[in-house]
PDB file of C-alpha atoms in Angstrom:
ATOM      1  CA  MET T 987       0.446   0.008   0.517  1.00 55.00           C
ATOM      2  CA  GLU T 988       3.015   2.745   1.176  1.00 61.00           C
ATOM      3  CA  THR T 989       4.217   1.925  -3.262  1.00 66.00           C
ATOM      4  CA  LEU T 990       0.703   2.738  -4.052  1.00 56.00           C
ATOM      5  CA  ARG T 991       0.491   5.435  -2.391  1.00 59.00           C
ATOM      6  CA  LYS T 992       4.039   7.253  -3.884  1.00 61.00           C
ATOM      7  CA  VAL T 993       2.866   5.878  -6.302  1.00 59.00           C
ATOM      8  CA  LEU T 994       0.447   8.117  -6.613  1.00 55.00           C
ATOM      9  CA  LEU T 995       1.657  10.732  -5.202  1.00 57.00           C
ATOM     10  CA  TRP T 996       4.081  11.240  -7.281  1.00 54.00           C
ATOM     11  CA  ALA T 997       1.534  10.951 -10.845  1.00 53.00           C
ATOM     12  CA  SER T 998      -0.371  13.954  -8.076  1.00 55.00           C
ATOM     13  CA  THR T 999       2.644  16.571  -9.589  1.00 61.00           C
ATOM     14  CA  ASN T1000       3.631  15.120 -13.498  1.00 59.00           C
ATOM     15  CA  ARG T1001       2.687  17.754 -15.692  1.00 66.00           C
ATOM     16  CA  TRP T1002       2.233  14.644 -18.495  1.00 57.00           C
ATOM     17  CA  LEU T1003      -0.316  12.603 -16.773  1.00 54.00           C
ATOM     18  CA  SER T1004      -2.557  15.737 -15.853  1.00 61.00           C
ATOM     19  CA  GLN T1005      -2.609  16.422 -19.074  1.00 58.00           C
ATOM     20  CA  ARG T1006      -3.755  12.896 -21.259  1.00 59.00           C
ATOM     21  CA  LEU T1007      -5.153  10.926 -18.304  1.00 60.00           C
ATOM     22  CA  PRO T1008      -8.350  13.408 -18.183  1.00 58.00           C
ATOM     23  CA  GLU T1009      -9.762  13.292 -21.400  1.00 58.00           C
ATOM     24  CA  ARG T1010     -10.103   9.473 -20.560  1.00 63.00           C
ATOM     25  CA  ARG T1011     -13.329   8.488 -20.858  1.00 68.00           C
ATOM     26  CA  PHE T1012     -13.470   5.609 -17.478  1.00 59.00           C
ATOM     27  CA  VAL T1013     -10.535   7.847 -15.169  1.00 60.00           C
ATOM     28  CA  ARG T1014     -13.582  11.157 -15.610  1.00 61.00           C
ATOM     29  CA  ARG T1015     -15.738   8.121 -15.043  1.00 65.00           C
ATOM     30  CA  ALA T1016     -14.533   6.854 -12.187  1.00 63.00           C
ATOM     31  CA  VAL T1017     -13.647  11.340 -11.127  1.00 64.00           C
ATOM     32  CA  ARG T1018     -18.323  11.070 -10.270  1.00 68.00           C
ATOM     33  CA  LYS T1019     -16.941   9.549  -7.615  1.00 75.00           C
ATOM     34  CA  PHE T1020     -15.486  12.045  -5.519  1.00 79.00           C
ATOM     35  CA  MET T1021     -16.694  15.283  -6.840  1.00 80.00           C
ATOM     36  CA  PRO T1022     -20.929  15.808  -8.173  1.00 85.00           C
ATOM     37  CA  GLY T1023     -18.749  18.087 -11.558  1.00 85.00           C
ATOM     38  CA  GLU T1024     -16.681  21.353 -12.661  1.00 84.00           C
ATOM     39  CA  THR T1025     -19.169  23.608 -12.338  1.00 92.00           C
ATOM     40  CA  LEU T1026     -20.083  26.135  -8.918  1.00 95.00           C
ATOM     41  CA  GLU T1027     -23.253  25.231 -10.539  1.00 96.00           C
ATOM     42  CA  ASP T1028     -23.135  21.277  -9.655  1.00 92.00           C
ATOM     43  CA  ALA T1029     -21.343  21.740  -6.416  1.00 95.00           C
ATOM     44  CA  LEU T1030     -24.183  24.034  -4.951  1.00 97.00           C
ATOM     45  CA  GLY T1031     -26.648  21.586  -6.310  1.00 97.00           C
ATOM     46  CA  GLU T1032     -25.359  18.612  -3.925  1.00 95.00           C
ATOM     47  CA  ALA T1033     -25.020  20.647  -1.669  1.00 97.00           C
ATOM     48  CA  ALA T1034     -29.209  21.404  -1.711  1.00 97.00           C
ATOM     49  CA  ARG T1035     -29.612  18.037  -1.522  1.00 96.00           C
ATOM     50  CA  LEU T1036     -27.246  17.190   1.728  1.00 96.00           C
ATOM     51  CA  ARG T1037     -29.247  20.529   3.043  1.00 96.00           C
ATOM     52  CA  GLU T1038     -32.192  18.055   2.733  1.00 95.00           C
ATOM     53  CA  GLU T1039     -29.926  15.238   4.870  1.00 93.00           C
ATOM     54  CA  GLY T1040     -29.126  17.842   7.460  1.00 94.00           C
ATOM     55  CA  VAL T1041     -25.820  18.267   6.521  1.00 96.00           C
ATOM     56  CA  PRO T1042     -24.196  21.437   6.201  1.00 97.00           C
ATOM     57  CA  THR T1043     -21.030  21.304   3.224  1.00 98.00           C
ATOM     58  CA  LEU T1044     -17.930  23.539   2.825  1.00 96.00           C
ATOM     59  CA  VAL T1045     -16.564  24.586  -0.606  1.00 96.00           C
ATOM     60  CA  THR T1046     -13.440  24.652  -2.749  1.00 92.00           C
ATOM     61  CA  THR T1047     -12.235  25.531  -5.717  1.00 89.00           C
ATOM     62  CA  LEU T1048      -9.581  23.186  -7.779  1.00 85.00           C
ATOM     63  CA  GLY T1049      -6.207  24.845  -8.889  1.00 76.00           C
ATOM     64  CA  GLU T1050      -3.354  25.258  -7.636  1.00 75.00           C
ATOM     65  CA  ASN T1051      -0.280  27.844  -8.566  1.00 79.00           C
ATOM     66  CA  VAL T1052      -2.300  30.376 -10.200  1.00 84.00           C
ATOM     67  CA  GLU T1053       0.661  32.620 -12.653  1.00 87.00           C
ATOM     68  CA  THR T1054      -0.703  36.563 -13.092  1.00 94.00           C
ATOM     69  CA  ALA T1055      -2.511  38.317 -10.767  1.00 93.00           C
ATOM     70  CA  GLU T1056      -5.126  38.964 -13.207  1.00 94.00           C
ATOM     71  CA  GLU T1057      -5.866  35.351 -12.328  1.00 93.00           C
ATOM     72  CA  THR T1058      -6.599  35.778  -8.395  1.00 95.00           C
ATOM     73  CA  ARG T1059      -9.067  38.087  -8.564  1.00 95.00           C
ATOM     74  CA  GLU T1060     -10.540  35.611 -11.595  1.00 94.00           C
ATOM     75  CA  SER T1061     -10.879  33.442  -8.016  1.00 94.00           C
ATOM     76  CA  VAL T1062     -12.165  35.984  -5.513  1.00 96.00           C
ATOM     77  CA  ALA T1063     -14.633  36.375  -7.715  1.00 97.00           C
ATOM     78  CA  GLU T1064     -15.858  32.989  -8.129  1.00 96.00           C
ATOM     79  CA  TYR T1065     -15.755  32.429  -4.118  1.00 96.00           C
ATOM     80  CA  VAL T1066     -17.702  35.831  -4.400  1.00 97.00           C
ATOM     81  CA  ARG T1067     -19.956  34.596  -6.317  1.00 97.00           C
ATOM     82  CA  ALA T1068     -19.991  31.128  -4.453  1.00 97.00           C
ATOM     83  CA  MET T1069     -21.379  32.753  -1.638  1.00 97.00           C
ATOM     84  CA  ASP T1070     -24.139  34.875  -2.923  1.00 97.00           C
ATOM     85  CA  LEU T1071     -25.132  31.796  -5.168  1.00 97.00           C
ATOM     86  CA  ALA T1072     -25.127  30.207  -1.354  1.00 97.00           C
ATOM     87  CA  ASP T1073     -27.320  32.968  -0.041  1.00 96.00           C
ATOM     88  CA  GLU T1074     -29.835  33.147  -2.738  1.00 97.00           C
ATOM     89  CA  MET T1075     -29.890  29.253  -2.159  1.00 97.00           C
ATOM     90  CA  GLY T1076     -30.020  29.674   1.394  1.00 97.00           C
ATOM     91  CA  LEU T1077     -27.581  27.218   2.423  1.00 97.00           C
ATOM     92  CA  ASP T1078     -25.362  26.547   5.184  1.00 97.00           C
ATOM     93  CA  LEU T1079     -22.686  27.036   3.928  1.00 97.00           C
ATOM     94  CA  GLU T1080     -18.925  27.901   4.108  1.00 98.00           C
ATOM     95  CA  VAL T1081     -15.597  28.212   1.974  1.00 97.00           C
ATOM     96  CA  SER T1082     -12.104  27.128   1.635  1.00 96.00           C
ATOM     97  CA  ILE T1083      -9.281  28.863  -0.523  1.00 96.00           C
ATOM     98  CA  LYS T1084      -5.758  27.630  -0.934  1.00 95.00           C
ATOM     99  CA  PRO T1085      -3.321  30.583  -0.953  1.00 96.00           C
ATOM    100  CA  THR T1086      -1.582  29.520  -4.633  1.00 94.00           C
ATOM    101  CA  HIS T1087      -4.880  30.309  -6.258  1.00 93.00           C
ATOM    102  CA  LEU T1088      -4.728  33.726  -4.288  1.00 96.00           C
ATOM    103  CA  GLY T1089      -1.306  35.175  -4.963  1.00 96.00           C
ATOM    104  CA  LEU T1090       1.182  33.971  -2.670  1.00 96.00           C
ATOM    105  CA  ASP T1091       3.210  32.972  -6.069  1.00 94.00           C
ATOM    106  CA  GLN T1092       3.670  36.535  -6.747  1.00 94.00           C
ATOM    107  CA  ASP T1093       3.173  38.195  -4.250  1.00 96.00           C
ATOM    108  CA  PRO T1094       2.356  37.556  -0.042  1.00 95.00           C
ATOM    109  CA  GLN T1095       0.465  41.516   0.589  1.00 97.00           C
ATOM    110  CA  LEU T1096      -1.412  40.666  -2.678  1.00 97.00           C
ATOM    111  CA  ALA T1097      -2.503  37.586  -1.192  1.00 97.00           C
ATOM    112  CA  VAL T1098      -3.310  39.038   1.820  1.00 98.00           C
ATOM    113  CA  GLU T1099      -5.487  41.571  -0.003  1.00 98.00           C
ATOM    114  CA  ASN T1100      -7.951  38.864  -1.839  1.00 97.00           C
ATOM    115  CA  VAL T1101      -8.060  36.468   1.547  1.00 98.00           C
ATOM    116  CA  GLY T1102      -8.714  39.491   3.307  1.00 98.00           C
ATOM    117  CA  GLU T1103     -11.231  40.544   0.998  1.00 98.00           C
ATOM    118  CA  LEU T1104     -13.059  37.043   0.876  1.00 98.00           C
ATOM    119  CA  ALA T1105     -12.314  37.047   4.579  1.00 98.00           C
ATOM    120  CA  ALA T1106     -14.529  40.815   4.980  1.00 97.00           C
ATOM    121  CA  ARG T1107     -16.504  39.356   2.336  1.00 96.00           C
ATOM    122  CA  ALA T1108     -17.608  35.871   4.362  1.00 97.00           C
ATOM    123  CA  GLU T1109     -18.509  38.115   8.199  1.00 95.00           C
ATOM    124  CA  GLY T1110     -21.552  36.464   9.091  1.00 92.00           C
ATOM    125  CA  ARG T1111     -21.577  33.477   7.033  1.00 92.00           C
ATOM    126  CA  GLY T1112     -19.355  31.432   8.584  1.00 94.00           C
ATOM    127  CA  THR T1113     -15.706  30.582   8.837  1.00 97.00           C
ATOM    128  CA  LEU T1114     -13.520  31.692   5.819  1.00 98.00           C
ATOM    129  CA  TRP T1115     -10.821  28.636   4.879  1.00 98.00           C
ATOM    130  CA  ILE T1116      -7.112  28.630   4.138  1.00 98.00           C
ATOM    131  CA  ASP T1117      -6.079  25.388   3.004  1.00 96.00           C
ATOM    132  CA  MET T1118      -2.460  24.256   3.700  1.00 96.00           C
ATOM    133  CA  GLU T1119      -0.555  23.030   0.547  1.00 93.00           C
ATOM    134  CA  GLY T1120       3.065  21.234   0.848  1.00 92.00           C
ATOM    135  CA  SER T1121       5.544  22.100   2.774  1.00 95.00           C
ATOM    136  CA  PHE T1122       6.987  24.119   1.516  1.00 94.00           C
ATOM    137  CA  TYR T1123       4.733  26.565   1.347  1.00 96.00           C
ATOM    138  CA  THR T1124       3.378  26.000   5.097  1.00 98.00           C
ATOM    139  CA  GLU T1125       6.763  29.167   6.553  1.00 98.00           C
ATOM    140  CA  ALA T1126       4.072  31.349   3.994  1.00 98.00           C
ATOM    141  CA  THR T1127       0.703  30.562   4.878  1.00 98.00           C
ATOM    142  CA  LEU T1128       1.599  31.199   8.127  1.00 98.00           C
ATOM    143  CA  SER T1129       2.246  34.085   7.934  1.00 98.00           C
ATOM    144  CA  LEU T1130      -0.405  35.028   5.398  1.00 98.00           C
ATOM    145  CA  TYR T1131      -2.433  33.553   7.879  1.00 98.00           C
ATOM    146  CA  ARG T1132      -2.066  35.647  11.337  1.00 98.00           C
ATOM    147  CA  ALA T1133      -2.225  38.678   8.643  1.00 98.00           C
ATOM    148  CA  VAL T1134      -5.629  38.427   7.768  1.00 98.00           C
ATOM    149  CA  ARG T1135      -6.542  37.017  11.298  1.00 97.00           C
ATOM    150  CA  ARG T1136      -5.040  39.932  13.476  1.00 96.00           C
ATOM    151  CA  GLY T1137      -8.621  42.520  10.998  1.00 96.00           C
ATOM    152  CA  HIS T1138     -11.020  39.286  10.458  1.00 97.00           C
ATOM    153  CA  VAL T1139     -12.228  36.649  13.011  1.00 97.00           C
ATOM    154  CA  ASN T1140     -13.578  34.528  10.968  1.00 97.00           C
ATOM    155  CA  VAL T1141     -10.417  33.545   8.937  1.00 98.00           C
ATOM    156  CA  GLY T1142      -9.348  29.329   9.546  1.00 98.00           C
ATOM    157  CA  LEU T1143      -6.483  27.881   9.017  1.00 98.00           C
ATOM    158  CA  CYS T1144      -6.498  24.104   7.832  1.00 98.00           C
ATOM    159  CA  ILE T1145      -2.600  22.102   9.463  1.00 98.00           C
ATOM    160  CA  GLN T1146      -1.521  18.796   8.532  1.00 98.00           C
ATOM    161  CA  SER T1147      -0.440  16.404  11.623  1.00 98.00           C
ATOM    162  CA  TYR T1148       1.744  14.581   9.584  1.00 96.00           C
ATOM    163  CA  LEU T1149       4.175  17.380   9.325  1.00 98.00           C
ATOM    164  CA  ARG T1150       6.883  16.890  12.783  1.00 98.00           C
ATOM    165  CA  ARG T1151       7.233  21.030  12.898  1.00 98.00           C
ATOM    166  CA  THR T1152       2.983  20.749  12.348  1.00 98.00           C
ATOM    167  CA  ALA T1153       2.887  21.268  16.935  1.00 98.00           C
ATOM    168  CA  ASP T1154       5.432  24.163  17.169  1.00 98.00           C
ATOM    169  CA  ASP T1155       3.499  25.734  14.725  1.00 98.00           C
ATOM    170  CA  LEU T1156      -0.099  25.292  17.107  1.00 98.00           C
ATOM    171  CA  GLU T1157       1.327  26.943  19.613  1.00 98.00           C
ATOM    172  CA  SER T1158       1.903  30.138  18.238  1.00 97.00           C
ATOM    173  CA  LEU T1159      -1.359  30.435  17.009  1.00 97.00           C
ATOM    174  CA  MET T1160      -2.968  30.145  20.151  1.00 97.00           C
ATOM    175  CA  GLU T1161      -3.335  33.605  20.763  1.00 95.00           C
ATOM    176  CA  PHE T1162      -5.855  33.860  18.349  1.00 95.00           C
ATOM    177  CA  GLY T1163      -8.155  31.784  19.665  1.00 96.00           C
ATOM    178  CA  PRO T1164      -8.273  29.474  16.106  1.00 97.00           C
ATOM    179  CA  ARG T1165     -10.207  28.236  14.055  1.00 98.00           C
ATOM    180  CA  ILE T1166      -8.404  24.603  13.230  1.00 98.00           C
ATOM    181  CA  ARG T1167      -9.385  22.442  10.285  1.00 98.00           C
ATOM    182  CA  LEU T1168      -6.831  19.355  11.523  1.00 98.00           C
ATOM    183  CA  VAL T1169      -6.164  17.482   8.596  1.00 97.00           C
ATOM    184  CA  LYS T1170      -3.658  14.311   8.552  1.00 95.00           C
ATOM    185  CA  GLY T1171      -1.624  15.654   5.090  1.00 91.00           C
ATOM    186  CA  ALA T1172      -1.507  14.619   0.991  1.00 80.00           C
ATOM    187  CA  TYR T1173       1.316  15.541  -0.234  1.00 83.00           C
ATOM    188  CA  ALA T1174       4.688  13.829  -0.927  1.00 80.00           C
ATOM    189  CA  GLU T1175       7.823  14.674   1.528  1.00 91.00           C
ATOM    190  CA  PRO T1176      10.735  13.966   2.408  1.00 93.00           C
ATOM    191  CA  ALA T1177      10.947  11.936   5.825  1.00 95.00           C
ATOM    192  CA  GLU T1178      12.995  14.943   6.948  1.00 97.00           C
ATOM    193  CA  ILE T1179       9.714  16.915   7.308  1.00 97.00           C
ATOM    194  CA  ALA T1180       6.863  14.682   7.349  1.00 97.00           C
ATOM    195  CA  PHE T1181       6.889  11.021   9.793  1.00 96.00           C
ATOM    196  CA  PRO T1182       7.352   8.325   6.706  1.00 93.00           C
ATOM    197  CA  ASP T1183       4.797   6.270   9.401  1.00 93.00           C
ATOM    198  CA  LYS T1184       1.267   6.643   9.770  1.00 91.00           C
ATOM    199  CA  ARG T1185       1.218   5.520  13.398  1.00 95.00           C
ATOM    200  CA  ASP T1186       2.471   7.982  14.283  1.00 97.00           C
ATOM    201  CA  VAL T1187       0.806  10.567  11.606  1.00 96.00           C
ATOM    202  CA  ASP T1188      -1.913   9.261  14.153  1.00 96.00           C
ATOM    203  CA  GLU T1189      -0.223  10.429  16.838  1.00 98.00           C
ATOM    204  CA  SER T1190       0.173  13.598  15.474  1.00 98.00           C
ATOM    205  CA  TYR T1191      -3.006  14.037  14.504  1.00 98.00           C
ATOM    206  CA  LEU T1192      -4.619  12.854  17.591  1.00 98.00           C
ATOM    207  CA  ALA T1193      -1.943  14.840  20.107  1.00 98.00           C
ATOM    208  CA  LEU T1194      -2.661  17.685  17.739  1.00 98.00           C
ATOM    209  CA  ALA T1195      -6.678  17.148  18.678  1.00 98.00           C
ATOM    210  CA  ARG T1196      -7.004  16.840  22.844  1.00 98.00           C
ATOM    211  CA  ARG T1197      -4.935  19.752  23.141  1.00 98.00           C
ATOM    212  CA  LEU T1198      -7.274  22.206  21.132  1.00 98.00           C
ATOM    213  CA  ILE T1199     -10.579  20.026  22.828  1.00 98.00           C
ATOM    214  CA  ASP T1200      -8.406  20.909  26.200  1.00 98.00           C
ATOM    215  CA  HIS T1201      -8.341  24.245  25.561  1.00 98.00           C
ATOM    216  CA  LEU T1202     -11.626  24.988  23.980  1.00 98.00           C
ATOM    217  CA  GLY T1203     -12.807  22.972  27.010  1.00 97.00           C
ATOM    218  CA  ASN T1204     -11.165  25.366  29.096  1.00 96.00           C
ATOM    219  CA  GLY T1205     -13.162  27.934  27.558  1.00 96.00           C
ATOM    220  CA  GLY T1206     -10.767  28.886  25.182  1.00 97.00           C
ATOM    221  CA  ASP T1207     -11.364  30.934  21.726  1.00 97.00           C
ATOM    222  CA  GLY T1208     -11.817  28.660  19.111  1.00 97.00           C
ATOM    223  CA  PHE T1209     -12.511  26.037  16.875  1.00 98.00           C
ATOM    224  CA  LEU T1210     -12.002  22.765  15.811  1.00 98.00           C
ATOM    225  CA  GLY T1211     -12.764  20.939  12.012  1.00 98.00           C
ATOM    226  CA  LEU T1212     -11.566  17.137  12.058  1.00 98.00           C
ATOM    227  CA  GLY T1213     -10.645  16.506   8.246  1.00 96.00           C
ATOM    228  CA  THR T1214     -10.760  12.604   8.860  1.00 95.00           C
ATOM    229  CA  HIS T1215     -12.881   9.456   7.658  1.00 91.00           C
ATOM    230  CA  ASP T1216     -11.218   7.470   9.983  1.00 92.00           C
ATOM    231  CA  PRO T1217     -12.867   5.771  12.682  1.00 92.00           C
ATOM    232  CA  ALA T1218     -10.148   5.274  14.790  1.00 93.00           C
ATOM    233  CA  MET T1219      -9.637   8.665  14.870  1.00 96.00           C
ATOM    234  CA  ILE T1220     -13.063  10.161  14.576  1.00 96.00           C
ATOM    235  CA  GLY T1221     -14.872   7.678  17.502  1.00 95.00           C
ATOM    236  CA  PRO T1222     -12.641   8.448  20.375  1.00 97.00           C
ATOM    237  CA  LEU T1223     -12.123  13.161  19.546  1.00 98.00           C
ATOM    238  CA  SER T1224     -16.215  12.733  19.379  1.00 97.00           C
ATOM    239  CA  ALA T1225     -16.685  11.284  22.552  1.00 97.00           C
ATOM    240  CA  ASP T1226     -13.768  14.027  23.928  1.00 98.00           C
ATOM    241  CA  ALA T1227     -15.102  17.034  21.964  1.00 98.00           C
ATOM    242  CA  GLY T1228     -18.713  15.875  23.630  1.00 96.00           C
ATOM    243  CA  ALA T1229     -17.026  15.476  27.647  1.00 97.00           C
ATOM    244  CA  ALA T1230     -14.929  18.378  26.751  1.00 98.00           C
ATOM    245  CA  GLY T1231     -19.524  19.752  26.946  1.00 97.00           C
ATOM    246  CA  LEU T1232     -18.320  20.889  22.489  1.00 97.00           C
ATOM    247  CA  ASP T1233     -20.799  21.549  20.495  1.00 95.00           C
ATOM    248  CA  GLY T1234     -21.652  22.348  16.925  1.00 95.00           C
ATOM    249  CA  SER T1235     -20.461  25.671  17.599  1.00 95.00           C
ATOM    250  CA  ARG T1236     -17.150  25.018  18.611  1.00 97.00           C
ATOM    251  CA  PHE T1237     -16.746  21.487  16.907  1.00 98.00           C
ATOM    252  CA  GLU T1238     -17.191  19.784  13.573  1.00 98.00           C
ATOM    253  CA  ILE T1239     -16.130  16.513  12.062  1.00 98.00           C
ATOM    254  CA  GLU T1240     -15.392  17.461   8.117  1.00 97.00           C
ATOM    255  CA  MET T1241     -15.254  14.249   5.495  1.00 95.00           C
ATOM    256  CA  LEU T1242     -14.918  14.836   1.798  1.00 90.00           C
ATOM    257  CA  TYR T1243     -17.800  14.327  -0.515  1.00 91.00           C
ATOM    258  CA  GLY T1244     -18.187  10.542  -2.102  1.00 85.00           C
ATOM    259  CA  ILE T1245     -16.308   9.184   0.214  1.00 83.00           C
ATOM    260  CA  GLY T1246     -18.200   6.867   3.729  1.00 85.00           C
ATOM    261  CA  ARG T1247     -21.292   8.117   3.327  1.00 88.00           C
ATOM    262  CA  ARG T1248     -22.280   5.388   5.772  1.00 90.00           C
ATOM    263  CA  GLU T1249     -20.301   6.782   8.196  1.00 92.00           C
ATOM    264  CA  GLN T1250     -21.422  10.164   7.547  1.00 93.00           C
ATOM    265  CA  ARG T1251     -25.539   9.722   7.932  1.00 93.00           C
ATOM    266  CA  ARG T1252     -24.666   7.292  10.762  1.00 94.00           C
ATOM    267  CA  LEU T1253     -23.540  10.567  12.786  1.00 95.00           C
ATOM    268  CA  VAL T1254     -26.542  12.905  11.698  1.00 94.00           C
ATOM    269  CA  GLY T1255     -28.353  10.264  13.160  1.00 94.00           C
ATOM    270  CA  ASN T1256     -26.358  10.436  16.303  1.00 93.00           C
ATOM    271  CA  GLY T1257     -26.034  14.191  16.283  1.00 94.00           C
ATOM    272  CA  THR T1258     -22.155  14.228  16.055  1.00 95.00           C
ATOM    273  CA  PRO T1259     -21.964  17.886  14.033  1.00 97.00           C
ATOM    274  CA  LEU T1260     -20.205  17.200  10.577  1.00 98.00           C
ATOM    275  CA  ARG T1261     -19.629  19.476   7.613  1.00 98.00           C
ATOM    276  CA  VAL T1262     -19.347  18.237   4.021  1.00 97.00           C
ATOM    277  CA  LEU T1263     -16.086  19.660   1.723  1.00 95.00           C
ATOM    278  CA  ILE T1264     -16.997  19.560  -1.930  1.00 95.00           C
ATOM    279  CA  SER T1265     -14.138  20.037  -4.548  1.00 89.00           C
ATOM    280  CA  TYR T1266     -15.475  21.336  -8.682  1.00 88.00           C
ATOM    281  CA  GLY T1267     -13.242  22.650 -11.370  1.00 79.00           C
ATOM    282  CA  GLY T1268     -11.489  21.587 -15.126  1.00 68.00           C
ATOM    283  CA  ALA T1269      -7.762  21.035 -12.434  1.00 66.00           C
ATOM    284  CA  TRP T1270      -9.140  18.151 -11.000  1.00 59.00           C
ATOM    285  CA  PHE T1271      -6.247  15.689 -11.599  1.00 62.00           C
ATOM    286  CA  PRO T1272      -3.867  16.131  -8.700  1.00 62.00           C
ATOM    287  CA  TRP T1273      -6.094  17.068  -6.110  1.00 58.00           C
ATOM    288  CA  TYR T1274      -7.667  13.485  -7.039  1.00 63.00           C
ATOM    289  CA  MET T1275      -4.546  11.441  -6.875  1.00 60.00           C
ATOM    290  CA  ARG T1276      -4.525  13.032  -3.845  1.00 64.00           C
ATOM    291  CA  ARG T1277      -7.595  11.356  -2.821  1.00 61.00           C
ATOM    292  CA  LEU T1278      -6.765   8.293  -3.822  1.00 63.00           C
ATOM    293  CA  ALA T1279      -2.884   7.778  -2.288  1.00 64.00           C
ATOM    294  CA  GLU T1280      -4.511   8.859   1.650  1.00 62.00           C
ATOM    295  CA  ARG T1281      -6.306   5.491   0.655  1.00 58.00           C
ATOM    296  CA  PRO T1282      -5.360   3.013  -1.413  1.00 53.00           C
ATOM    297  CA  ALA T1283      -8.373   1.474  -1.138  1.00 51.00           C
ATOM    298  CA  ASN T1284      -9.980   4.210  -3.486  1.00 53.00           C
ATOM    299  CA  VAL T1285      -7.878   2.801  -6.427  1.00 53.00           C
ATOM    300  CA  TRP T1286     -10.321  -0.380  -6.593  1.00 50.00           C
ATOM    301  CA  PHE T1287     -12.661   1.347  -7.340  1.00 47.00           C
ATOM    302  CA  VAL T1288     -11.328   3.257 -10.251  1.00 49.00           C
ATOM    303  CA  ALA T1289     -10.157  -0.451 -11.950  1.00 47.00           C
ATOM    304  CA  ARG T1290     -13.506  -1.721 -11.204  1.00 48.00           C
ATOM    305  CA  SER T1291     -14.718   1.477 -13.344  1.00 44.00           C
ATOM    306  CA  MET T1292     -12.548   0.708 -16.280  1.00 41.00           C
ATOM    307  CA  PHE T1293     -14.539  -2.253 -16.558  1.00 42.00           C
ATOM    308  CA  ARG T1294     -17.584  -1.260 -16.419  1.00 46.00           C
TER     309      ARG T1294
END
């Protein structure tokens, strides 16, 4: 499984594959398991359906490392459109952005301005989430979060338990009463930067989550979103959050569209706060490879799709 994971992560960075494989019908058919379509309307249509099941949502536009300042403005406009349409439809929907989609490669100050504009637009609409990308961007993304957070309480940050530095990073953010989405991490990283052993990644995840649960349970400001499909994380950490008196205003499970539907229904039935992340856009291939790498067993779904 580890070899397969490495192959999938390599594929996520291969330009030739990203140009050729999306043309294959079986690949496009298989990716529908994880995203409803390439347009915002596709994503919001599924958000409306999930609302009927009592599930709020989160959307993100796929695409990283845009090349011009003009493209970053197009990204801002797309997210504003998402928020406005969600309001018109009466959806409980939040937005998650990638820093390199909004100018981090061009100019950190441009990214601050773009993300700050979106955070202002998101006031009263929930959290504006800043995703964490590969480790090359970790320090710059933390700086971006701190700069925007000083003016906007409603901005949140994704952190990755597989990075060795994350425990220290979290401590440095506690002064903000941070809104945190905790994930394990899905980029190819060297062993000196990220834990190579799944057991260590899991232990880090549990420790980081419990640090935040203790903080919130003792009256600290902030929010914890557990980005995971792993029952070994969901069960004990949900119990810890309940014991700490955390409700949906301070804690939730965040799962990906199309993964763990049975578990999602179980959580809703148990009254556990849940939000589902819906991704959309044409630049889906790198993201799709990383989703497969997170759970290589999903490759068998793709294999079956080839022969339908």
